[in-house]
mmCIF file of C-alpha atoms in Angstrom:
data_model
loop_
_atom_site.group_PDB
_atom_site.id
_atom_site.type_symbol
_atom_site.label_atom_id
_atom_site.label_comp_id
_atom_site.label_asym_id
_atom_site.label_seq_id
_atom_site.Cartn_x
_atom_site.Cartn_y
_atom_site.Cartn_z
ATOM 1 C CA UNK A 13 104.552 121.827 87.390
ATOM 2 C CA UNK A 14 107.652 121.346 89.932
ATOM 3 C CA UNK A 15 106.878 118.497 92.675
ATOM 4 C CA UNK A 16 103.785 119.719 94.819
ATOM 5 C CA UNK A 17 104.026 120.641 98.563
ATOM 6 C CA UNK A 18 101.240 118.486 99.116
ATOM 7 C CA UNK A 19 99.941 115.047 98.345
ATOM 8 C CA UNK A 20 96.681 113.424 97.739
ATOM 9 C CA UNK A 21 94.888 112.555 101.242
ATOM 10 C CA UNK A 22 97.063 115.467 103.249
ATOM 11 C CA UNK A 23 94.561 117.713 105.243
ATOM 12 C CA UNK A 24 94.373 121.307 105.488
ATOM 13 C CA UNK A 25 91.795 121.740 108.254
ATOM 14 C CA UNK A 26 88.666 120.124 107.269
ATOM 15 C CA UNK A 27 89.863 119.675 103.930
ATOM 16 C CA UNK A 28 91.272 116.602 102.142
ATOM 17 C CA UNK A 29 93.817 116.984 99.488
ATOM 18 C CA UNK A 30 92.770 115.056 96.358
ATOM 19 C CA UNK A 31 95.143 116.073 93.477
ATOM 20 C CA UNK A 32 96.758 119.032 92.404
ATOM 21 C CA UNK A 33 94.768 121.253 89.203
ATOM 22 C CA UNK A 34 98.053 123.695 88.771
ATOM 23 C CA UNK A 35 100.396 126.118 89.865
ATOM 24 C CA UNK A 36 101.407 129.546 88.950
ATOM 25 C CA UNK A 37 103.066 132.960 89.941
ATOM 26 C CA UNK A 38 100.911 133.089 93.306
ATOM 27 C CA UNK A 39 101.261 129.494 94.588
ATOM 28 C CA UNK A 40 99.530 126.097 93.797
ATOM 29 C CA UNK A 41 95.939 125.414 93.802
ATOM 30 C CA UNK A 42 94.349 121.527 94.411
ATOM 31 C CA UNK A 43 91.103 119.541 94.147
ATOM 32 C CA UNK A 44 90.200 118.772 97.406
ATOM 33 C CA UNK A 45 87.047 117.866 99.228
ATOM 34 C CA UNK A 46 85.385 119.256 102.089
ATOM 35 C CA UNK A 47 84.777 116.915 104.660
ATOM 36 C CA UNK A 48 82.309 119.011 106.974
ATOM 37 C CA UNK A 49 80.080 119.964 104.242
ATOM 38 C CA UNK A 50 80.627 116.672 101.739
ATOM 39 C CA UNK A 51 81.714 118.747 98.320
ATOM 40 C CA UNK A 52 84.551 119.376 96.309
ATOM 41 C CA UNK A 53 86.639 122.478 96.507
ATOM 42 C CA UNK A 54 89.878 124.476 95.142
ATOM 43 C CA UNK A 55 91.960 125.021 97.771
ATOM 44 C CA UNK A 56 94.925 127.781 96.956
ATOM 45 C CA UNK A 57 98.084 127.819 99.015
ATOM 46 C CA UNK A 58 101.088 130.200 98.657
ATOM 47 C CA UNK A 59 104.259 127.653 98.757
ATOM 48 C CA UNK A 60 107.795 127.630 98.995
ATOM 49 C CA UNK A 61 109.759 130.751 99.047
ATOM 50 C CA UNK A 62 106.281 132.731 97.481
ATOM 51 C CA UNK A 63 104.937 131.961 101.646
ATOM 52 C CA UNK A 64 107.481 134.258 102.900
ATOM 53 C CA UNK A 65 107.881 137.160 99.757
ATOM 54 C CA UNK A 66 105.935 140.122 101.394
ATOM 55 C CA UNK A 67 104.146 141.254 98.442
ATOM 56 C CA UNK A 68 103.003 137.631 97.560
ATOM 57 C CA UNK A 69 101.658 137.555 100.965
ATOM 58 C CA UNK A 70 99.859 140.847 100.589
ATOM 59 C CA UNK A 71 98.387 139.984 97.270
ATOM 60 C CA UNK A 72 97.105 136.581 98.559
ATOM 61 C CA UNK A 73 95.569 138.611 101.815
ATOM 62 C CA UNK A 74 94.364 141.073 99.542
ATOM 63 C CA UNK A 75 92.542 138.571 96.999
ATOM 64 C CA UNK A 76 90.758 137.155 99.493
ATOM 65 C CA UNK A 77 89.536 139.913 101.071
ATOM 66 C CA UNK A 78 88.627 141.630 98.301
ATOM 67 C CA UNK A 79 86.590 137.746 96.730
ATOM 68 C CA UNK A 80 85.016 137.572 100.437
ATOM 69 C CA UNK A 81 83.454 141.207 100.144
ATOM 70 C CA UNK A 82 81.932 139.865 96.466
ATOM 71 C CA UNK A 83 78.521 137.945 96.025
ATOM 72 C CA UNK A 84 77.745 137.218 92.707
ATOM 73 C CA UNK A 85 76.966 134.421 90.502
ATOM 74 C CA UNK A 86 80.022 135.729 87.945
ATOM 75 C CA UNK A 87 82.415 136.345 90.041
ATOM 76 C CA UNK A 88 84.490 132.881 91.840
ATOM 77 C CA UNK A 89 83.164 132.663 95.498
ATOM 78 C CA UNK A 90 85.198 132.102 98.237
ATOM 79 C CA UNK A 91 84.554 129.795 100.962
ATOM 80 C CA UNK A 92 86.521 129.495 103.713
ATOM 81 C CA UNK A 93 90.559 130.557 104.498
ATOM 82 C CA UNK A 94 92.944 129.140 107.252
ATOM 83 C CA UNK A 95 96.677 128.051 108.094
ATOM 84 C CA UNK A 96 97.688 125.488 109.258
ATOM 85 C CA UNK A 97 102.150 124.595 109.688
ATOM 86 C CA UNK A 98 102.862 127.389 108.123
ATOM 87 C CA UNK A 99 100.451 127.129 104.928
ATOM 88 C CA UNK A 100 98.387 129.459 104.244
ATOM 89 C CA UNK A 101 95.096 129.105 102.248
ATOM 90 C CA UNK A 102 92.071 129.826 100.579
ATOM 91 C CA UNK A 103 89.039 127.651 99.499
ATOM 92 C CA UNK A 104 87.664 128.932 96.056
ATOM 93 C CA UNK A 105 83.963 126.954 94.696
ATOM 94 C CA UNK A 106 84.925 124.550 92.426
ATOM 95 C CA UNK A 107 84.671 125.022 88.764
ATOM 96 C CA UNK A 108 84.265 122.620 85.863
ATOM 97 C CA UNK A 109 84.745 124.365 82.127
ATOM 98 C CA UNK A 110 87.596 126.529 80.981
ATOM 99 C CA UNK A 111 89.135 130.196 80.286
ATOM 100 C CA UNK A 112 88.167 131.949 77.878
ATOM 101 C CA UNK A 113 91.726 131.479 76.294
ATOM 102 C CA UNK A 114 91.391 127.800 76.130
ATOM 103 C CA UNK A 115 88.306 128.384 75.087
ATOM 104 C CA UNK A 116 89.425 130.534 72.008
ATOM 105 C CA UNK A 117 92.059 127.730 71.140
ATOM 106 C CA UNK A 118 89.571 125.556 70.319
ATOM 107 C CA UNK A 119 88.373 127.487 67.543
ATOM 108 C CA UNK A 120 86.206 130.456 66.997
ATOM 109 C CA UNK A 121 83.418 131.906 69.669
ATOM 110 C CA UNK A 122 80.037 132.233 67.638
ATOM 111 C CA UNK A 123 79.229 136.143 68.144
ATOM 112 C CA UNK A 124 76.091 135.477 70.139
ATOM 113 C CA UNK A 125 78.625 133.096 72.759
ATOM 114 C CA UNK A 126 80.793 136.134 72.280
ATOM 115 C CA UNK A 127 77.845 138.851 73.240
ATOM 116 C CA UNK A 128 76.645 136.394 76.397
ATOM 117 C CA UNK A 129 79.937 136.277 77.421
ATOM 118 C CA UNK A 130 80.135 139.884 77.230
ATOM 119 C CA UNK A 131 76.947 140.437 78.894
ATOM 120 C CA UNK A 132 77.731 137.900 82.026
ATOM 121 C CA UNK A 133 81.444 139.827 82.267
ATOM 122 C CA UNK A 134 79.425 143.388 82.324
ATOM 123 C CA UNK A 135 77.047 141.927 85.177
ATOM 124 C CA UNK A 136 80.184 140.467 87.088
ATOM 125 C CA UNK A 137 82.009 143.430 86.868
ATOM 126 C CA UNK A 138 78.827 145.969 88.196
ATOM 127 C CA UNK A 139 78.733 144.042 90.892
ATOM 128 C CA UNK A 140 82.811 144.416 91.526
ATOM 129 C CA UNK A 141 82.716 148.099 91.067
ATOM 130 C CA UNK A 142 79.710 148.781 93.232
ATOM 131 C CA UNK A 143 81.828 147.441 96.117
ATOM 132 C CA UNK A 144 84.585 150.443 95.038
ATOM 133 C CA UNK A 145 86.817 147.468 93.606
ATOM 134 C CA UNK A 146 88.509 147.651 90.318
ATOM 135 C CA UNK A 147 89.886 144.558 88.992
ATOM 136 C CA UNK A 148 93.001 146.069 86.919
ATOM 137 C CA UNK A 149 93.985 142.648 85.401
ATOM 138 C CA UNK A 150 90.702 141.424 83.306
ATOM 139 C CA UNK A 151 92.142 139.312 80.281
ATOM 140 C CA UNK A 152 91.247 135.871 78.886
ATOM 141 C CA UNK A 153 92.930 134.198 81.332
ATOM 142 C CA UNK A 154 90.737 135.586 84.095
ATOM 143 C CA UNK A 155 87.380 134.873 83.054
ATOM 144 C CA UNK A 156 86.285 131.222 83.444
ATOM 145 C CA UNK A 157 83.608 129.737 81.354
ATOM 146 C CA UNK A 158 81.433 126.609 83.487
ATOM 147 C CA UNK A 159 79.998 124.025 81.534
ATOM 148 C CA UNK A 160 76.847 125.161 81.771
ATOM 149 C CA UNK A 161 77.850 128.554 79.780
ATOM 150 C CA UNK A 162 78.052 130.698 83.148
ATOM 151 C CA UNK A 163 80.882 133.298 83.523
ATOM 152 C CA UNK A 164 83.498 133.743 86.487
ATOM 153 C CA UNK A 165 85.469 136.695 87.029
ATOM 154 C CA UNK A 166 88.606 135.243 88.403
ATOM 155 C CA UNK A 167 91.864 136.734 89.955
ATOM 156 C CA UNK A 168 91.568 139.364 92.530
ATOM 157 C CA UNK A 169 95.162 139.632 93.074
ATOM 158 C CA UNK A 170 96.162 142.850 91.384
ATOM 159 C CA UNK A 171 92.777 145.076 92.488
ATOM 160 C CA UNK A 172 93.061 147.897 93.386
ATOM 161 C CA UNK A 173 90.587 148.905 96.325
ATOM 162 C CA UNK A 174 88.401 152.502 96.674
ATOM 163 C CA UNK A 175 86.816 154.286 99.557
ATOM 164 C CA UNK A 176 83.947 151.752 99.545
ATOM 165 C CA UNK A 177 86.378 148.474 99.230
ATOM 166 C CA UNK A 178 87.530 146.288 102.137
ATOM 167 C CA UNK A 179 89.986 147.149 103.924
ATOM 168 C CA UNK A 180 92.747 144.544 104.617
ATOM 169 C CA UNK A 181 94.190 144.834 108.058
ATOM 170 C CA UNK A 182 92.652 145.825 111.060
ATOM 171 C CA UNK A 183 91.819 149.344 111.327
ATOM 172 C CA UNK A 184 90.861 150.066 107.833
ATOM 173 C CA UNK A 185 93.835 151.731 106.636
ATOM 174 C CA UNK A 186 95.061 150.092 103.732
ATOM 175 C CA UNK A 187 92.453 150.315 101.335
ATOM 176 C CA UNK A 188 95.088 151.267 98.903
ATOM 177 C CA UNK A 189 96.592 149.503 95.965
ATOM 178 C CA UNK A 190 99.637 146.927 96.131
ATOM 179 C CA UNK A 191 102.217 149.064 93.824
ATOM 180 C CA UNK A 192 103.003 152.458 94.487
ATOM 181 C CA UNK A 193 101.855 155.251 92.203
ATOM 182 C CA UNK A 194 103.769 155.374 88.653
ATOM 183 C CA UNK A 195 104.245 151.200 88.118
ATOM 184 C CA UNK A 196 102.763 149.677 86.009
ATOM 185 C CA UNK A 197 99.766 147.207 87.249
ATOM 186 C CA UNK A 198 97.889 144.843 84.374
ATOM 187 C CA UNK A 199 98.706 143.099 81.244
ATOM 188 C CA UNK A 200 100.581 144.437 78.305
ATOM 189 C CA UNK A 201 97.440 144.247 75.114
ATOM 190 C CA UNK A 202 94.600 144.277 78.221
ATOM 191 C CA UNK A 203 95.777 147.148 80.223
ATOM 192 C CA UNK A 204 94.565 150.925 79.942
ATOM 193 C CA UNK A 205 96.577 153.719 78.281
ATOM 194 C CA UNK A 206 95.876 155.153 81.952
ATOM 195 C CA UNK A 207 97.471 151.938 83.535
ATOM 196 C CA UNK A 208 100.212 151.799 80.804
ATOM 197 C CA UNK A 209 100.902 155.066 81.410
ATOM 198 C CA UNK A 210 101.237 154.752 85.441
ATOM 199 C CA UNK A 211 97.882 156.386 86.305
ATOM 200 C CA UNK A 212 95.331 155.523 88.522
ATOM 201 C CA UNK A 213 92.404 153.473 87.538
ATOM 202 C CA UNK A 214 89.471 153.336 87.619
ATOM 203 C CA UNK A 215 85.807 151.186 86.417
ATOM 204 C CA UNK A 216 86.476 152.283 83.212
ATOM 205 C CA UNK A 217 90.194 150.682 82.928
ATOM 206 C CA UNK A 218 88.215 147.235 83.735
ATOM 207 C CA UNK A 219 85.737 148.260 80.690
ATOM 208 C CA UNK A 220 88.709 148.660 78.501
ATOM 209 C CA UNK A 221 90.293 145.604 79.157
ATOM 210 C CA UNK A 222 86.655 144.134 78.615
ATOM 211 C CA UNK A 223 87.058 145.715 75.228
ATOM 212 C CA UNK A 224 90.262 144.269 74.540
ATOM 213 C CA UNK A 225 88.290 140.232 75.530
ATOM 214 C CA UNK A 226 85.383 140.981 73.535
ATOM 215 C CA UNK A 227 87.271 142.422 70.377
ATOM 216 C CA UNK A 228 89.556 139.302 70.975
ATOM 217 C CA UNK A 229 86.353 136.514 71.216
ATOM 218 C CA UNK A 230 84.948 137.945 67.806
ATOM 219 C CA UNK A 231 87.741 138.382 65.855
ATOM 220 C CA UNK A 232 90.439 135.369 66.891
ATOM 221 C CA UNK A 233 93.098 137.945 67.502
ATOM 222 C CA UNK A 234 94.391 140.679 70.105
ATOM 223 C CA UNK A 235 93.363 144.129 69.897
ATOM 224 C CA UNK A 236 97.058 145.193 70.556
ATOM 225 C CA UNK A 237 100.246 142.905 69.632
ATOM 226 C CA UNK A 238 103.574 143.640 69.259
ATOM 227 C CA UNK A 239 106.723 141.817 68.943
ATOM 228 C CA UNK A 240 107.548 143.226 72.708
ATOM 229 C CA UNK A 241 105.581 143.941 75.684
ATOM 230 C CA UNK A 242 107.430 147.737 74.941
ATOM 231 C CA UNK A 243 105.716 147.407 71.307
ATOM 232 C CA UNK A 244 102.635 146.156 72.104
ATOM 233 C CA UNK A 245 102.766 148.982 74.801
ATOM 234 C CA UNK A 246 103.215 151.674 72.288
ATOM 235 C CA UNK A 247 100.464 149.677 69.545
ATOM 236 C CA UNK A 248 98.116 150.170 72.885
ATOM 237 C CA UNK A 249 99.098 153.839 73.212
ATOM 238 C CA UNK A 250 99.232 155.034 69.370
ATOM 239 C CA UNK A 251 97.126 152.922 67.625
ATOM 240 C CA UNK A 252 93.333 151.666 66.850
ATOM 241 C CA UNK A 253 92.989 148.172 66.034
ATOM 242 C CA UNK A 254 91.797 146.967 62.965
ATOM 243 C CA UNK A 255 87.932 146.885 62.480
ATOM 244 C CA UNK A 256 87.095 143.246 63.432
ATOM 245 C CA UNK A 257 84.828 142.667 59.903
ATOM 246 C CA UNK A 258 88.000 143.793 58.126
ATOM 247 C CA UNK A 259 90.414 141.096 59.576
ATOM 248 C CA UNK A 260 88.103 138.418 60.685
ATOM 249 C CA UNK A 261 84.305 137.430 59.652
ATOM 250 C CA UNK A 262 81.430 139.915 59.834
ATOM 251 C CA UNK A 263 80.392 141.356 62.810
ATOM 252 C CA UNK A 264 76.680 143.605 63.331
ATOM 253 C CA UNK A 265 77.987 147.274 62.990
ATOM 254 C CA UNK A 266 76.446 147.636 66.235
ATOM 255 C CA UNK A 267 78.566 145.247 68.226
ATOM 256 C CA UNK A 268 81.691 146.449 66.182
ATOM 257 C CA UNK A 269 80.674 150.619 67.834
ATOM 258 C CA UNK A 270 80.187 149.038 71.392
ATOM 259 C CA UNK A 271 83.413 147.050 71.198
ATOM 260 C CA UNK A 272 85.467 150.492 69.555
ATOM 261 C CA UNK A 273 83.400 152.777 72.389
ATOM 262 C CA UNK A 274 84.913 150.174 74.991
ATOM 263 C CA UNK A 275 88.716 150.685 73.541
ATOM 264 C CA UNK A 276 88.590 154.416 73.481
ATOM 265 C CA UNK A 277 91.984 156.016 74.526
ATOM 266 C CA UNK A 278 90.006 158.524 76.523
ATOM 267 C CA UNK A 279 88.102 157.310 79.470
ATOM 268 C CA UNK A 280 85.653 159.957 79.382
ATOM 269 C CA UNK A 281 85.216 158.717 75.283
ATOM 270 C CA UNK A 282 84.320 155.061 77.171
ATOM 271 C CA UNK A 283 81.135 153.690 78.367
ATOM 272 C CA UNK A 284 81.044 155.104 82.094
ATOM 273 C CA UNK A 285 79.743 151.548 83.790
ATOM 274 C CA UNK A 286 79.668 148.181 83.076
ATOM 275 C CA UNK A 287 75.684 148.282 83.056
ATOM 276 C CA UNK A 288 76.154 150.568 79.959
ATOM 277 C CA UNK A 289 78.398 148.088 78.019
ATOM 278 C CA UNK A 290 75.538 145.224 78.873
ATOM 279 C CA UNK A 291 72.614 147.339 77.870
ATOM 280 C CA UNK A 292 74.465 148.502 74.817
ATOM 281 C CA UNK A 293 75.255 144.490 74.157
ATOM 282 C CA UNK A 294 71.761 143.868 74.979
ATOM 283 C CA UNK A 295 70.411 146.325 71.971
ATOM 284 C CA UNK A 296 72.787 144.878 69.711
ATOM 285 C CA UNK A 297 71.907 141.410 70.634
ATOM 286 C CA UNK A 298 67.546 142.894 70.482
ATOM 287 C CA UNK A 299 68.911 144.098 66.767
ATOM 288 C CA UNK A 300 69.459 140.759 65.760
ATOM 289 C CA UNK A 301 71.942 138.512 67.109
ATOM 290 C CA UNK A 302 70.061 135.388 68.181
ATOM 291 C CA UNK A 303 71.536 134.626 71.319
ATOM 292 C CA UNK A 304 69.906 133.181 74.826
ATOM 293 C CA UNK A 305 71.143 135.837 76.389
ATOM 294 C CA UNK A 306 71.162 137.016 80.464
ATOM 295 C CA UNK A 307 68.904 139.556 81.192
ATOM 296 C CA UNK A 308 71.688 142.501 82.415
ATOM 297 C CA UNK A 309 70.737 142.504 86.275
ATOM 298 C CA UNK A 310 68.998 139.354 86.473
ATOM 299 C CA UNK A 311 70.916 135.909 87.096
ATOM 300 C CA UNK A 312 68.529 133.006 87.192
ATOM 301 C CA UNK A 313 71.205 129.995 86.577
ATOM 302 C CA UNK A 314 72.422 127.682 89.057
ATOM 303 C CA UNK A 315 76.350 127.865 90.059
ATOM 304 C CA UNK A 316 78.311 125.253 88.083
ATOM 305 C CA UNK A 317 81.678 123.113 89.967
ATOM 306 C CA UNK A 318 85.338 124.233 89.091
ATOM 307 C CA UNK A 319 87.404 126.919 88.635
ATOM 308 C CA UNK A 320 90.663 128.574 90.527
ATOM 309 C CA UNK A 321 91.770 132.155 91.180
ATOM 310 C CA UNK A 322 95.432 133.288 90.350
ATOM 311 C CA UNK A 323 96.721 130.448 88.417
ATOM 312 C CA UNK A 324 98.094 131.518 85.003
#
């Protein structure tokens, strides 16, 4: 991480800078505490010569718009935004666990983690597309696990916004995407064949990139690799992965159909909601995967501390 812009005890408003947590493509993010209401916080900033790039701007406006309009115990809440000289920020709840990539590098996910998981991502993600919001960039590296096992949805800043989404200027105009039709928006191995392909997407992109986590948390490896983002591209476009038994350790054949209904090529050949995916997770589970699982629909846990949006 390059030298922060700011320094333990600098203020932002009523926040206090404690120490930084990380940086990445969309600006820096810090512990800090909140002095009005006596807790920690994240506090996100867009720095250097990201404050003034238009479409960093817009993405950081857009992300927290789009986390504001969300309430939802598996998706990161947003608290409070501001500027102040020229910095502009967000306050995120603080988190205290890890992604679900660093949580795969410590060794394998037992299946009924893996189906929990799944279930908590499936609630999180109802939730998101009843607002009209698609999230167009779910990967490991968006979905924070707390301490307490409870799942964030993390990383608003590519979502694309429907009729029903908010709107992010005055006037309710732009409730648009940020790229113009025919780029590509995602993460080459997580992304669509609609998304890959420059097409518009939809809920059930988000339940193939949920496909692409969950096949990823029970078998140790990606769905779709290649040795470039072009190849794994054309693996994502051509090819079915492996069956996860076949590669990795046994898997219920029931988990293995919902996971391979999730990937389909054809979205209409997908599960058409996220509430399918969890009840169809549920049955598995109800066939015999001993797991404490959430109840799809029902979230009865209390929010854990730390987490950030964006930083990757």
């Amino acid at each position: 991480m390059s030298e922060p812009l700011l320094a333990s005890g600098d203020r932002l408003g009523p926040y206090r800078v404690d120490s930084p947590l990380g940086a990445g493509g969309m600006g820096e993010v810090y512990r800090a505490f909140d002095t009005r209401l006596g807790r920690p916080v994240a506090v996100k900033i867009l720095s250097g010569r990201r404050a003034h790039d238009a479409d960093r701007l817009h993405r950081f406006e857009q992300e927290t718009r789009v986390v504001a309009s969300l309430s939802h115990a598996n998706v990161l809440a947003l608290h409070d935004v501001g500027s102040q000289d020229g910095v502009d920020y967000a306050v995120f709840e603080l988190l205290e666990g890890q992604t679900l990539r660093q949580r795969m590098e410590s060794g394998p996910v037992p299946i009924s983690k893996a189906v929990d998981y799944g279930v908590q991502m499936c609630q999180g993600l109802a939730a998101v597309h009843a607002r009209g919001i698609v999230h167009r960039d779910l990967k490991p590296d968006n979905v924070f696990v707390t301490r307490s096992g409870q799942v964030k949805i993390l990383d608003f800043g590519l979502a694309k916004l429907g009729s029903r989404g908010p709107g992010l200027l005055e006037g309710g105009s732009d409730a648009r995407t940020l790229t113009e039709p025919g780029l590509l928006v995602g993460t080459c191995g997580y992304m669509a064949p609609e998304q890959a392909r420059g097409r518009p997407a939809d809920a059930r992109s988000d339940i193939f990139s949920l496909g692409a986590v969950l096949y990823e948390l029970l078998s140790g490896r990606r769905a779709f690799t290649g040795q470039t983002p072009a190849d794994t591209l054309a693996a994502l476009l051509t090819q079915d992965p492996p069956d996860i038994s076949a590669i990795s350790r046994p898997v219920p054949r029931g988990l293995e159909r919902v996971v391979r209904r999730c990937l389909e090529r054809s979205p209409e050949e997908r599960f058409q909601s996220a509430r399918d995916v969890a009840f169809g997770l549920q049955a598995v589970s109800e066939a015999g995967v001993s797991s404490p699982l959430r109840r799809a629909g029902t979230v009865t846990w209390p929010v854990a501390l730390l987490a950030l949006a964006g930083v990757a």
